PDB file of C-alpha atoms and ligand atoms in Angstrom:
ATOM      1  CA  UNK Q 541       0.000   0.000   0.000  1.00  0.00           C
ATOM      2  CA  UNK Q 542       1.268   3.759  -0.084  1.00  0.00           C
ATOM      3  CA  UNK Q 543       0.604   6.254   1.725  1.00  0.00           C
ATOM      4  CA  UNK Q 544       0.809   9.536   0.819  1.00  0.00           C
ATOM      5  CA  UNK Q 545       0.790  12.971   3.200  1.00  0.00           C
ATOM      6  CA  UNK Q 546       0.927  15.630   0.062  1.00  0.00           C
ATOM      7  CA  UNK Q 547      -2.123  16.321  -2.510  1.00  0.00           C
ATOM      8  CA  UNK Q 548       0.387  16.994  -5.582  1.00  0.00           C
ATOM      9  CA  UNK Q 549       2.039  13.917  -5.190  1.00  0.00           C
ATOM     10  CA  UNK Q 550      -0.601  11.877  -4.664  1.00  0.00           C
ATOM     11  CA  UNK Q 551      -2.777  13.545  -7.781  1.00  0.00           C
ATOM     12  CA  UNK Q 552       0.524  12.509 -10.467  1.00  0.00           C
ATOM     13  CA  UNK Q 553       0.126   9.131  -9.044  1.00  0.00           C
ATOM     14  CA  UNK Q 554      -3.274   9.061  -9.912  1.00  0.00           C
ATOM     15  CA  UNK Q 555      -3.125  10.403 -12.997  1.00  0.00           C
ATOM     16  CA  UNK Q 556      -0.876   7.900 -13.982  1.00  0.00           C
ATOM     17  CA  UNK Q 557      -2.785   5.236 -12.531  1.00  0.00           C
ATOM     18  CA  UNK Q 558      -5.982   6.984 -14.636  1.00  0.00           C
ATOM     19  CA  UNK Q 559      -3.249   7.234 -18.135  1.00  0.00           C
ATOM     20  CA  UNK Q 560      -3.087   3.384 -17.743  1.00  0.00           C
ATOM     21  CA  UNK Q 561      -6.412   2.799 -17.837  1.00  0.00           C
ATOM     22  CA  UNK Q 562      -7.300   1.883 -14.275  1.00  0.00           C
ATOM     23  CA  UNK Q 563     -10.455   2.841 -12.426  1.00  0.00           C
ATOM     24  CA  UNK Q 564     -10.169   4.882  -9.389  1.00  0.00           C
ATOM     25  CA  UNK Q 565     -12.404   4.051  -5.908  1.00  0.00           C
ATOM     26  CA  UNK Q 566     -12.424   6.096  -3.091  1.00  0.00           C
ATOM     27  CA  UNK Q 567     -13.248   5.979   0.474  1.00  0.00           C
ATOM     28  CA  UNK Q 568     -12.981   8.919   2.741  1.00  0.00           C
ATOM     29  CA  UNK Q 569     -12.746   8.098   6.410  1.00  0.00           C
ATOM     30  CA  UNK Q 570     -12.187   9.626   9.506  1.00  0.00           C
ATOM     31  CA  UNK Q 571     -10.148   6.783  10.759  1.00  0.00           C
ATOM     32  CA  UNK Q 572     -10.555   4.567  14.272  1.00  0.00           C
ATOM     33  CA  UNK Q 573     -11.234   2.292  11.351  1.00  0.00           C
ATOM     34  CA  UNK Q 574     -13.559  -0.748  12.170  1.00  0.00           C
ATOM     35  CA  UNK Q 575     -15.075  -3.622   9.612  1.00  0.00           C
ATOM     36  CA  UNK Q 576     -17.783  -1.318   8.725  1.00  0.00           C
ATOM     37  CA  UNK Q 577     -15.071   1.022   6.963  1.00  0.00           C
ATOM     38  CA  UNK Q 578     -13.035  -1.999   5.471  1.00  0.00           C
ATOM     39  CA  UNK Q 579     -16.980  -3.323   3.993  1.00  0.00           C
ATOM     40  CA  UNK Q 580     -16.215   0.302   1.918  1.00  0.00           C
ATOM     41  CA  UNK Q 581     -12.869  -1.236   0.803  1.00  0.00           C
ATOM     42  CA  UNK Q 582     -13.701  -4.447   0.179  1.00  0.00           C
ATOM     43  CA  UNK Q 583     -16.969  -2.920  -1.980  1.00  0.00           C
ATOM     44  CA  UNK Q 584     -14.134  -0.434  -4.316  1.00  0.00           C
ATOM     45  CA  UNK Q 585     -12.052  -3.581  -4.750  1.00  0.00           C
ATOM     46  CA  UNK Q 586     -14.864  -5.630  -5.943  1.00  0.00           C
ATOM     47  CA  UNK Q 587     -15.842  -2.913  -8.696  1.00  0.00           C
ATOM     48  CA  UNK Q 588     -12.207  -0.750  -9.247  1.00  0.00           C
ATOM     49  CA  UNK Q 589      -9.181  -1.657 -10.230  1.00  0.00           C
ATOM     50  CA  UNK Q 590      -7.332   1.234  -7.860  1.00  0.00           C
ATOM     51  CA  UNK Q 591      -8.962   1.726  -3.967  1.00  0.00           C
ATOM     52  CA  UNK Q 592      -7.748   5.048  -2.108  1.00  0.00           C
ATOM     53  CA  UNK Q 593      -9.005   5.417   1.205  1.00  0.00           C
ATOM     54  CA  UNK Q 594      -8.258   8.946   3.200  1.00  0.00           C
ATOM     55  CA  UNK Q 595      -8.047   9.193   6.704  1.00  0.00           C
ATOM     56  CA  UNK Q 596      -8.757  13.039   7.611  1.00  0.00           C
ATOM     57  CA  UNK Q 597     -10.424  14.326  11.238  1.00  0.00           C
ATOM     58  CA  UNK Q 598     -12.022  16.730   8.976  1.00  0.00           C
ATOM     59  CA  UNK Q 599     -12.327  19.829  11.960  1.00  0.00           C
ATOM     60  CA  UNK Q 600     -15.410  21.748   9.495  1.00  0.00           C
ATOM     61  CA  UNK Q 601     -17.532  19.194  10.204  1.00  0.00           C
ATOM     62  CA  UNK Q 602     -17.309  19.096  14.041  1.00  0.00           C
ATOM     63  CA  UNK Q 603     -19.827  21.820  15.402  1.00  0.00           C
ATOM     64  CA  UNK Q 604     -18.469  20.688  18.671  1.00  0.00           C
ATOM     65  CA  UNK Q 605     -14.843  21.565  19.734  1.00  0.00           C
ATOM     66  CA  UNK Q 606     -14.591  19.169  22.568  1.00  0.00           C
ATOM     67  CA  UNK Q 607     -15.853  16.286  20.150  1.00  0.00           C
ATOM     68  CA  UNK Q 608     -13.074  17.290  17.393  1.00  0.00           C
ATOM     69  CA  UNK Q 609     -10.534  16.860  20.584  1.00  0.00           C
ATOM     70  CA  UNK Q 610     -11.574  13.268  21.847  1.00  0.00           C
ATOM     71  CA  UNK Q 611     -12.479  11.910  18.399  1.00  0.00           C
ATOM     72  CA  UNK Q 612     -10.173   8.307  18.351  1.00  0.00           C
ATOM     73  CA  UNK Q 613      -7.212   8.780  16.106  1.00  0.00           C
ATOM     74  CA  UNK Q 614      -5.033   5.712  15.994  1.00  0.00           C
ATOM     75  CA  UNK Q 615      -3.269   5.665  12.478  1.00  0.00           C
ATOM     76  CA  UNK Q 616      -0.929   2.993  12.963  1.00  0.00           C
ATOM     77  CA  UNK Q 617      -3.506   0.146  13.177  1.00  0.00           C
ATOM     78  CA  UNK Q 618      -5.664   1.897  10.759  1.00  0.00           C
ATOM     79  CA  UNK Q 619      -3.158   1.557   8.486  1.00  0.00           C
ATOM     80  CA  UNK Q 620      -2.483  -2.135   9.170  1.00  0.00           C
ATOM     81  CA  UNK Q 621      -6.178  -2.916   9.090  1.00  0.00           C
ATOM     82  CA  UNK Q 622      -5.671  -1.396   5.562  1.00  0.00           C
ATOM     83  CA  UNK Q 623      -2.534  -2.785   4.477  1.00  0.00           C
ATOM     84  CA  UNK Q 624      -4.519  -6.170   5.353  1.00  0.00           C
ATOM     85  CA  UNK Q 625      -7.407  -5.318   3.427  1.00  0.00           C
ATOM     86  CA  UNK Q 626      -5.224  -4.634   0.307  1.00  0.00           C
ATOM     87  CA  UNK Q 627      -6.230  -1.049  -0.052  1.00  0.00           C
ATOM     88  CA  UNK Q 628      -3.897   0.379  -2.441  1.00  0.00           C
ATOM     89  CA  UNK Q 629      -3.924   4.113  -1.860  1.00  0.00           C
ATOM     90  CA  UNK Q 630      -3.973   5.281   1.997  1.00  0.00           C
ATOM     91  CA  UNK Q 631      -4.167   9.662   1.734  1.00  0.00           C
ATOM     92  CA  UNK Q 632      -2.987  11.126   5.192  1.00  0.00           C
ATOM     93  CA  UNK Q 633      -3.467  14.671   4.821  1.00  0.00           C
ATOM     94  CA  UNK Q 634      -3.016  17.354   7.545  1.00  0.00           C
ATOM     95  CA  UNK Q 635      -5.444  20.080   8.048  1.00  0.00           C
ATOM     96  CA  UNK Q 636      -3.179  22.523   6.259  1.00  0.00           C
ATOM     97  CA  UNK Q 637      -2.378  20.598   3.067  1.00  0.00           C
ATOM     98  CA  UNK Q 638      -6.107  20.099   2.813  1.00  0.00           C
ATOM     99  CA  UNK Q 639      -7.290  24.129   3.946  1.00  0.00           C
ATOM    100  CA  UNK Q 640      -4.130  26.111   2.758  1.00  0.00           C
ATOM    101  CA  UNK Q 641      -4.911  26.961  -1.023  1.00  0.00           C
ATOM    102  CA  UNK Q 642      -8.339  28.756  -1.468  1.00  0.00           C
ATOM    103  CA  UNK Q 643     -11.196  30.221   0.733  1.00  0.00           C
ATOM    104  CA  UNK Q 644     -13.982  27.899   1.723  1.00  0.00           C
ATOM    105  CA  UNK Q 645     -16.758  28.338  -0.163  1.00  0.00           C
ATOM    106  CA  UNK Q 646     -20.232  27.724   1.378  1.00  0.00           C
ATOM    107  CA  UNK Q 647     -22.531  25.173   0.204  1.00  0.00           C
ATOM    108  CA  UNK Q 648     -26.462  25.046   0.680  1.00  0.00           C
ATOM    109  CA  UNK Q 649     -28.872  22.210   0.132  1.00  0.00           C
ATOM    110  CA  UNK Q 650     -32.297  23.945   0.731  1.00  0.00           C
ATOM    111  CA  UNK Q 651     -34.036  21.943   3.303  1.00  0.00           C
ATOM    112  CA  UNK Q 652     -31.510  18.863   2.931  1.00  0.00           C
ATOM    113  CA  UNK Q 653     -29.134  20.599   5.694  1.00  0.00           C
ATOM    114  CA  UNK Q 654     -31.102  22.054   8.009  1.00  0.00           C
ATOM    115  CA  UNK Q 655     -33.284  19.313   9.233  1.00  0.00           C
ATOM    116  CA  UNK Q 656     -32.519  15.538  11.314  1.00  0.00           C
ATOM    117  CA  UNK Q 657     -28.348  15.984  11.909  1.00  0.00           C
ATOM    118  CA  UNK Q 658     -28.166  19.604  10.019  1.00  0.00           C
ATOM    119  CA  UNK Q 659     -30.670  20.933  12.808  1.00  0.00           C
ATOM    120  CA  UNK Q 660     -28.717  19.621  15.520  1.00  0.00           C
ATOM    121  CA  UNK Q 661     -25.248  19.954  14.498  1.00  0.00           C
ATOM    122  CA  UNK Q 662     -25.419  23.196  12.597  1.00  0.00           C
ATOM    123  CA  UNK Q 663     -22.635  23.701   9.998  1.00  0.00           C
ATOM    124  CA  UNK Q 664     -21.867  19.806   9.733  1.00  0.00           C
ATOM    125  CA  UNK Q 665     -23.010  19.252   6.105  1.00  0.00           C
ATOM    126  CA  UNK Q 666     -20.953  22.581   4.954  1.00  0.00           C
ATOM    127  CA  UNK Q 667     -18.144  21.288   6.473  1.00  0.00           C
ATOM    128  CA  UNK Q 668     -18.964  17.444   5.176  1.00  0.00           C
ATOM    129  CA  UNK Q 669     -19.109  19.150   1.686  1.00  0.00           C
ATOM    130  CA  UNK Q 670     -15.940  20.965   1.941  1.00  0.00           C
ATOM    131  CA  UNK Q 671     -13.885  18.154   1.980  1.00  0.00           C
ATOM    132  CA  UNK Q 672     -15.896  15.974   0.043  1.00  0.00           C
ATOM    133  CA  UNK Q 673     -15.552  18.635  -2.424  1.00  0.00           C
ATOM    134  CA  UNK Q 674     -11.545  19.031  -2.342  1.00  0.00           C
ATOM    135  CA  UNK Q 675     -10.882  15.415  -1.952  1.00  0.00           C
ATOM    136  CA  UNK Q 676     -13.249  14.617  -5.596  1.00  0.00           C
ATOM    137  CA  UNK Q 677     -11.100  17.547  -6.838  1.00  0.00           C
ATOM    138  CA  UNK Q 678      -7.429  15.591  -6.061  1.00  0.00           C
ATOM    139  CA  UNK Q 679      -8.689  12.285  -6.432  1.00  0.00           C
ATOM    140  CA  UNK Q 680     -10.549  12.539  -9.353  1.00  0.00           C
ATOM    141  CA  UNK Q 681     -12.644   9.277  -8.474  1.00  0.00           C
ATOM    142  CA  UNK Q 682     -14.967   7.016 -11.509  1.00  0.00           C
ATOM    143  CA  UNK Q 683     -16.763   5.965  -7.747  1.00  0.00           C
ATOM    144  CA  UNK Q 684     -16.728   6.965  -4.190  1.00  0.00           C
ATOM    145  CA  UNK Q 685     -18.060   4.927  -1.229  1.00  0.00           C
ATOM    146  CA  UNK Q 686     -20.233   6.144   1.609  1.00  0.00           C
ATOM    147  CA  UNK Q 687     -22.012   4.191   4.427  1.00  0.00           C
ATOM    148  CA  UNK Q 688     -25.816   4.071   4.595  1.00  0.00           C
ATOM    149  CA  UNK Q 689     -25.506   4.335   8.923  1.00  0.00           C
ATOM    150  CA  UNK Q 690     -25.053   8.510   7.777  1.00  0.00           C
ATOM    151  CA  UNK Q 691     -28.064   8.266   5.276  1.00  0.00           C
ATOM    152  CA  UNK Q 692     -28.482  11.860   5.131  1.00  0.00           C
ATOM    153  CA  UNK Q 693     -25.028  12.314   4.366  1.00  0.00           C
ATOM    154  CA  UNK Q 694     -25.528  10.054   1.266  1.00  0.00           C
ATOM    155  CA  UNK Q 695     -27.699  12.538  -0.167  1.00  0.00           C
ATOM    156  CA  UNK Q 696     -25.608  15.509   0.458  1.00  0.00           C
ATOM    157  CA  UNK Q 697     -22.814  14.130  -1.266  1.00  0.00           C
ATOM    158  CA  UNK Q 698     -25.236  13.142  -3.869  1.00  0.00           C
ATOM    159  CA  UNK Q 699     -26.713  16.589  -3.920  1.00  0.00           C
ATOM    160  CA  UNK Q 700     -23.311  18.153  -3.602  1.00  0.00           C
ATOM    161  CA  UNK Q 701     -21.689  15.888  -7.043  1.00  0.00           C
ATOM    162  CA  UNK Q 702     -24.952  17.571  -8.688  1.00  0.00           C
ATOM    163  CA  UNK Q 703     -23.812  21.164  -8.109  1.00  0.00           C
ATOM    164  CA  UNK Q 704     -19.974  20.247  -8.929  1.00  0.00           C
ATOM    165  CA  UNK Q 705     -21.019  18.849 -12.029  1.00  0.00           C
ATOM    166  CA  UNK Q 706     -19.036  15.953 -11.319  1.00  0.00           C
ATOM    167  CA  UNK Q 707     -18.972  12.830 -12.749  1.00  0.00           C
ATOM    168  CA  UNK Q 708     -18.203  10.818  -9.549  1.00  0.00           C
ATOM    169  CA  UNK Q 709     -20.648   7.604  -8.765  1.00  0.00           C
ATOM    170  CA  UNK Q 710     -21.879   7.588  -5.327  1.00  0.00           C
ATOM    171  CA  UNK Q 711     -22.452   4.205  -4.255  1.00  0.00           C
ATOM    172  CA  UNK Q 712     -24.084   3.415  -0.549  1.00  0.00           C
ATOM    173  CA  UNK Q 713     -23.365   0.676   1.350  1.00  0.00           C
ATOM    174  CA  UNK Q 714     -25.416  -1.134   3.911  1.00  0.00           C
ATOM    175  CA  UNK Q 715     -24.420  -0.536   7.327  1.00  0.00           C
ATOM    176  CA  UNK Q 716     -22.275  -3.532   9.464  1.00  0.00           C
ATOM    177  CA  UNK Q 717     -23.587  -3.928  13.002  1.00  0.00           C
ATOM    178  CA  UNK Q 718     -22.099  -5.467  15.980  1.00  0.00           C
ATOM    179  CA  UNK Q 719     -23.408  -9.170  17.432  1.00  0.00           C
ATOM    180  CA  UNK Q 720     -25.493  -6.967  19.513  1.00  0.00           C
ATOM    181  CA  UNK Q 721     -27.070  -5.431  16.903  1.00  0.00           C
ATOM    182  CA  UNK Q 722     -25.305  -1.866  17.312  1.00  0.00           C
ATOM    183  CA  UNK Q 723     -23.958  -0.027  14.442  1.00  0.00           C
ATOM    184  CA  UNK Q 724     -20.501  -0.163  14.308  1.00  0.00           C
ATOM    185  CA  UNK Q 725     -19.272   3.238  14.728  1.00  0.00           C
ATOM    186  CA  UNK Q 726     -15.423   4.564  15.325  1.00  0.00           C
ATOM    187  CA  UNK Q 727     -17.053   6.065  18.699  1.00  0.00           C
ATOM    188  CA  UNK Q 728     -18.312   3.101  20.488  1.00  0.00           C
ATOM    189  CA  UNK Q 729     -14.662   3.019  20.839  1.00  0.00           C
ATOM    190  CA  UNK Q 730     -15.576   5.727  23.521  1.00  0.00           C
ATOM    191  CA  UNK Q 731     -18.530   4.617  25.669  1.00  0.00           C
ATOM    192  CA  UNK Q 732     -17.487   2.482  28.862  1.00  0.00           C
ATOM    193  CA  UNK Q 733     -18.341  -1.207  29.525  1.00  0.00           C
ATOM    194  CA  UNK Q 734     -21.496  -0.453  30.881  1.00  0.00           C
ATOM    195  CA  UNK Q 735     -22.781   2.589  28.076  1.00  0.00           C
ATOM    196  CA  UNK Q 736     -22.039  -0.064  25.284  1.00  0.00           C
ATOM    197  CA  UNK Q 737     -24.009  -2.130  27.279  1.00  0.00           C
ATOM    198  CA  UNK Q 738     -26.716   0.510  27.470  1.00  0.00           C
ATOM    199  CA  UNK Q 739     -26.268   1.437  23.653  1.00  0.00           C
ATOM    200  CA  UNK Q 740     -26.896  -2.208  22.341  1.00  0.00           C
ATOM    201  CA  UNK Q 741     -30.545  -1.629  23.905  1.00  0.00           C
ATOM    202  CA  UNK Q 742     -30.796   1.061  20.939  1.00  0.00           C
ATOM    203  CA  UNK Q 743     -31.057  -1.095  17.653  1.00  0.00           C
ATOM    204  CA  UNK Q 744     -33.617  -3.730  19.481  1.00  0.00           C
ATOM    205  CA  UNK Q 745     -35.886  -0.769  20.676  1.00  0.00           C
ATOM    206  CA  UNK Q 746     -35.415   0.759  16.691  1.00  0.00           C
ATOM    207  CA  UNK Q 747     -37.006  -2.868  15.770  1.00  0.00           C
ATOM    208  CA  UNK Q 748     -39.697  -2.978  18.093  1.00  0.00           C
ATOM    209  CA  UNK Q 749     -40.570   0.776  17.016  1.00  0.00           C
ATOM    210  CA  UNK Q 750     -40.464  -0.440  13.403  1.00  0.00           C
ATOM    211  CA  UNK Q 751     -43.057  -3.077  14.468  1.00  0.00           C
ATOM    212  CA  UNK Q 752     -45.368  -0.491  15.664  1.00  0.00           C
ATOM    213  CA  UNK Q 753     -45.052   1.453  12.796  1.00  0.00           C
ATOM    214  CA  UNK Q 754     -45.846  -0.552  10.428  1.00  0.00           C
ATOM    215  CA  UNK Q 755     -48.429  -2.181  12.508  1.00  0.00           C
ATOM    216  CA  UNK Q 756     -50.317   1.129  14.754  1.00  0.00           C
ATOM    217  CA  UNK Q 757     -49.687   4.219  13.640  1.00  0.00           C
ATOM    218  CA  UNK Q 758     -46.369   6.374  13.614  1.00  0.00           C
ATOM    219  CA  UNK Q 759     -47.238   8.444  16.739  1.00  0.00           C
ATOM    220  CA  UNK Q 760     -47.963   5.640  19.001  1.00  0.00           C
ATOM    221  CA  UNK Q 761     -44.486   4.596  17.505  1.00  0.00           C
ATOM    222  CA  UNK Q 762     -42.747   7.657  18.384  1.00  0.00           C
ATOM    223  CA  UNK Q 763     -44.343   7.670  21.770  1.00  0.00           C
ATOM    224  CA  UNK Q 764     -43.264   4.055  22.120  1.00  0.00           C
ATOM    225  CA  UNK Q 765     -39.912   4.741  21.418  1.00  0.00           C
ATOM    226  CA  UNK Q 766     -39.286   8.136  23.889  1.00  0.00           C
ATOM    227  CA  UNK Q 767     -40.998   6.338  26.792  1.00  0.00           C
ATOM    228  CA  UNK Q 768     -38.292   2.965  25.991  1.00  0.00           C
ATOM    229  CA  UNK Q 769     -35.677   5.248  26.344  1.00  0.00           C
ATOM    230  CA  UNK Q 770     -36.827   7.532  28.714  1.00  0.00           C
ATOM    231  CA  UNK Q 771     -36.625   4.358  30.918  1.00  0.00           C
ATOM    232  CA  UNK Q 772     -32.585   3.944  30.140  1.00  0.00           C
ATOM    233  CA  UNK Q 773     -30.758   5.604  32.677  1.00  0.00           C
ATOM    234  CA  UNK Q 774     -27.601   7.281  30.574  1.00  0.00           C
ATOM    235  CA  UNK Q 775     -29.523   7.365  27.104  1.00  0.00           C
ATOM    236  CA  UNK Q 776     -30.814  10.769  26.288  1.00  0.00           C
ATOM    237  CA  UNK Q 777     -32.608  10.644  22.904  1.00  0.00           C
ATOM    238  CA  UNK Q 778     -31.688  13.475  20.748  1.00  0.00           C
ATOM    239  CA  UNK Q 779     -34.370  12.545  17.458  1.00  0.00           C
ATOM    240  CA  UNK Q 780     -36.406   9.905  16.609  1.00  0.00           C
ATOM    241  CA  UNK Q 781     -38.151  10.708  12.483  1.00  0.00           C
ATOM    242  CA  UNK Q 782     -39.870   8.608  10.500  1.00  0.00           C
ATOM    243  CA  UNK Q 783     -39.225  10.085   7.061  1.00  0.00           C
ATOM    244  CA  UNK Q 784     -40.027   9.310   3.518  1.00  0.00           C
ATOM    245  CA  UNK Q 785     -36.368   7.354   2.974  1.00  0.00           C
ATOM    246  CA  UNK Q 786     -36.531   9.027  -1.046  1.00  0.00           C
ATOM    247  CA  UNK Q 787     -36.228  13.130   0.530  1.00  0.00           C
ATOM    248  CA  UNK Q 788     -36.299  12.867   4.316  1.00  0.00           C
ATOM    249  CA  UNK Q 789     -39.400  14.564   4.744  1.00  0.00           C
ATOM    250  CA  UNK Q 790     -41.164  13.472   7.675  1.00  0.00           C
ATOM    251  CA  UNK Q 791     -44.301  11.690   6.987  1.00  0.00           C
ATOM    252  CA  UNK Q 792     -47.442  11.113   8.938  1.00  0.00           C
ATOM    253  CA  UNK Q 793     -48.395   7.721   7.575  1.00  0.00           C
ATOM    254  CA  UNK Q 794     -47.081   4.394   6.546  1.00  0.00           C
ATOM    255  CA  UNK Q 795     -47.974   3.993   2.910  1.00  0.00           C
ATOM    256  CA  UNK Q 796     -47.363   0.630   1.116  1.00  0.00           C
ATOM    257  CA  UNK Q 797     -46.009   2.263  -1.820  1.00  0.00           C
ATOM    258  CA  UNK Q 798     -43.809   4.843  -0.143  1.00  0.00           C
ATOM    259  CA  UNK Q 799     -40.205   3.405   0.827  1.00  0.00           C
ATOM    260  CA  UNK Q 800     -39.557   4.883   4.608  1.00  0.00           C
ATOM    261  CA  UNK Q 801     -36.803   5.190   7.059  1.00  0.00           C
ATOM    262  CA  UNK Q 802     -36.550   5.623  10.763  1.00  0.00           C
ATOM    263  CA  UNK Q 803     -33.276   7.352  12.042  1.00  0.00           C
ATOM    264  CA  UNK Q 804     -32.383   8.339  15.227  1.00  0.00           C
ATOM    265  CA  UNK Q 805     -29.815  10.143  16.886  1.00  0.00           C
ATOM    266  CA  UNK Q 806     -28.892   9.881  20.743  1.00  0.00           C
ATOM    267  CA  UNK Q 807     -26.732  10.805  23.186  1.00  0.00           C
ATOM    268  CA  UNK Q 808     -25.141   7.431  25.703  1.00  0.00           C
ATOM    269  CA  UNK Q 809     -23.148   9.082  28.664  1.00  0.00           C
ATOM    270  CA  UNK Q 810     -21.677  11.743  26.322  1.00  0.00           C
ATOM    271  CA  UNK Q 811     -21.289   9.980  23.086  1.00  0.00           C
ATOM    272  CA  UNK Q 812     -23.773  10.982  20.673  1.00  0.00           C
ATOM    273  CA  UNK Q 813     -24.613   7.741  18.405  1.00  0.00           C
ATOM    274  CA  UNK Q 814     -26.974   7.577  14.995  1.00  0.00           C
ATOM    275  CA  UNK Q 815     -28.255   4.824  13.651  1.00  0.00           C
ATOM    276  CA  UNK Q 816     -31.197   4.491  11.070  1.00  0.00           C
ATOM    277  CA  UNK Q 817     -33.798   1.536   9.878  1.00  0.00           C
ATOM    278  CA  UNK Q 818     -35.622   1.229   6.324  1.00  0.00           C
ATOM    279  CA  UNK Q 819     -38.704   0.720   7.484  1.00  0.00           C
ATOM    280  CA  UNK Q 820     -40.871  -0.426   4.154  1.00  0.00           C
TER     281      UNK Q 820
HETATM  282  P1  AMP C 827     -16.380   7.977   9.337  1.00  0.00           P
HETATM  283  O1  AMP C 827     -14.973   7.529   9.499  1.00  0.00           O
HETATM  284  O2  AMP C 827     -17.236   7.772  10.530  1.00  0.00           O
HETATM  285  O3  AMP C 827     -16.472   9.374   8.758  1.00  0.00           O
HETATM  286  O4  AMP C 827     -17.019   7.022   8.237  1.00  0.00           O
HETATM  287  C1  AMP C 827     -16.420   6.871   6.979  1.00  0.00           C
HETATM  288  C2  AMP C 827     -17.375   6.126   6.091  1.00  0.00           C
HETATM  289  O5  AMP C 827     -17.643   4.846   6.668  1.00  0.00           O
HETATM  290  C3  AMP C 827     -18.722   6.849   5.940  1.00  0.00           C
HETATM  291  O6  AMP C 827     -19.171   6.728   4.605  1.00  0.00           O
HETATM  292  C4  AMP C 827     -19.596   6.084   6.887  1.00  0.00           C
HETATM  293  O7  AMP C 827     -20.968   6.120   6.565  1.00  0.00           O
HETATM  294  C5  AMP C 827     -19.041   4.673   6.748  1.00  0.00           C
HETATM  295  N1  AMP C 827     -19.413   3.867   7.895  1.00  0.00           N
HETATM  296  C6  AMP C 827     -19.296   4.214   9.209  1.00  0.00           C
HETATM  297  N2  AMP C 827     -19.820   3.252  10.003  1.00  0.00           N
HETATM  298  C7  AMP C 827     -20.289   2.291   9.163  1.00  0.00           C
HETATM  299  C8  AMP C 827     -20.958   1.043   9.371  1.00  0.00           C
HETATM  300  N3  AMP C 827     -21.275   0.607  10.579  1.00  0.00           N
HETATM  301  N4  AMP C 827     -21.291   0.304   8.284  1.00  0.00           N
HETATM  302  C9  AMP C 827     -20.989   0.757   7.036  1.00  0.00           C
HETATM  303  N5  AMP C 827     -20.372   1.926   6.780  1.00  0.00           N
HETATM  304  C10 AMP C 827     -20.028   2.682   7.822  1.00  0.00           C
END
C-alpha cells in the first residue's frame, strides 16, 4: 500500500494510474477504522481496479470543539487494518495541506441541511461538503463509497456531485452492526463497559418501534420509542423521524407504496450515536 501525506504527489500518481487505464475508488474516512469502513474497501475492490481510502479528522464538520478533541485517532492500526485489506492508496493529509490553497466556499442544500443531523449539528453538512468537495477535486474518483448508517449524508454528497457537475458515482453501502445489533461506529470506541451495554438496547428498541409502525400508527411509535428510552438511565434521545427514505421529509403515515426510514440520533453518557432503519 502507499501512503501519501501531500495532494500533488498523490494527484501525479493518480493520474498515472488513470493514463493506464485503471479505475479509481475512493473511500474517505475519519479513521478509528472498524469492519464497517473496510466493507467500503472491500466494496471499491470488488468494482475498481485502484482503492484510495483517506483518513482526515475533517475539523469543518465538528460543530463541537470538545468532540473534534476526543475523536479516536489511531493511524498505525488503521493503516495495518488497511494494508490487510489490500487497499492500495492510503491519503494522510493534515489540516493545512487540505485548507491552505483557497477560501472555503459555502454550500447550501435547501431543506436537505437544516433538518434531522443539520438541525442539531449546525454547519456539519458545509463542512462534510468541503472536503468531500476538495478530496473529488485531487482524487478525481470514476466511484466513491459512503455508508448508509449517515443516510443523510448520502444525499448531500449526492446533492453536492450535482452542483460540482461531477462525474463521480456515489455508491451506498449497507451498514455492518455489531453481534449486539449496534452499528458499528469509530465512537463506540468511547462509551465504557457499561454505556455499550446501554447502547446495544438502541437497535432492538429501533425494531420494536419499526413493528409499531408498520403495525399502529407512527405516533404511538414515536411515543413508544421516547418512553423505551426515557426508561434507560444514561440514554438521552436526541431525534427519533420517520421520514419518507426518497427526501427525508417526515411523513405522517405508513404507505405501502412509499419506501420509509426511521433514524435516530442519541446521546449514551456523552457519546452521541446515529443509527437508522428502512422501514418499508
Ligand atoms: P467515518 O470515518 O465515521 O467518517 O465514516 C467513513 C465512512 O464509513 C462513511 O461513509 C460512513 O458512513 C461509513 N461507515 C461508518 N460506520 C459504518 C458502518 N457501521 N457500516 C458501514 N459503513 C459505515
Amino acid at each position: 500500500m502507499l501512503i501519501f501525506t501531500k495532494k500533488d504527489e498523490l494527484r501525479a500518481h493518480l493520474t498515472e494510474q488513470k493514463r493506464r487505464g485503471k479505475t479509481l475508488g475512493f473511500v474517505p474516512t475519519m479513521g478509528a477504522l472498524h469492519a464497517g469502513h473496510i466493507s467500503l474497501i472491500s466494496a471499491s475492490k470488488n468494482e475498481c481496479n485502484t482503492t484510495i481510502c483517506s483518513i482526515f479528522v475533517n475539523p469543518t464538520q465538528f460543530n463541537d470543539k470538545a468532540d473534534l478533541e476526543k475523536y479516536p485517532r489511531m493511524p498505525e492500526k488503521d493503516t495495518e487494518m488497511l494494508k490487510n485489506a489490500h487497499c492500495d492508496v492510503l491519503f494522510l493529509p493534515t489540516v493545512e495541506e487540505m485548507y491552505n490553497d483557497e477560501k472555503a466556499p459555502v454550500f447550501t442544500f435547501g431543506y436537505l441541511d437544516k433538518i434531522l443531523e443539520g438541525e442539531h449539528r449546525p454547519g456539519h453538512f458545509n463542512g462534510v461538503a468541503q472536503v468531500v468537495k476538495r478530496f473529488f477535486e485531487i482524487i478525481e474518483p470514476h466511484k466513491a463509497y459512503f455508508g448508509s448508517k449517515d443516510y443523510q449524508q448520502v444525499m448531500i454528497v449526492k446533492a453536492l456531485v450535482k452542483q460540482m457537475n461531477s462525474t463521480v458515482q456515489i455508491v451506498p453501502c449497507p451498514i455492518l452492526r455489531e453481534p449486539d445489533g449496534l452499528a458499528m461506529s469509530s465512537r463506540n470506541a468511547l462509551l465504557n463497559a457499561e454505556e455499550r451495554m446501554v447502547a446495544g438496547y438502541l437497535p432492538e428498541i429501533m425494531s420494536a418501534t419499526k413493528k409499531l409502525a408498520l403495525s399502529s400508527s407512527i405516533t404511538a411509535a414515536k411515543m413508544f420509542l421516547a418512553a423505551e428510552l426515557q426508561k434507560m438511565p444514561g440514554i438521552r434521545l436526541e431525534y427519533y423521524e420517520i421520514c419518507d427514505a426518497d427526501t427525508l421529509l417526515p411523513i405522517a403515515s405508513i404507505s405501502p407504496d412509499k419506501s420509509c426510514i426511521s433514524l435516530i440520533a442519541a446521546f449514551v453518557g456523552k457519546i452521541r450515536l446515529i443509527d437508522n432503519l428502512i422501514l418499508n
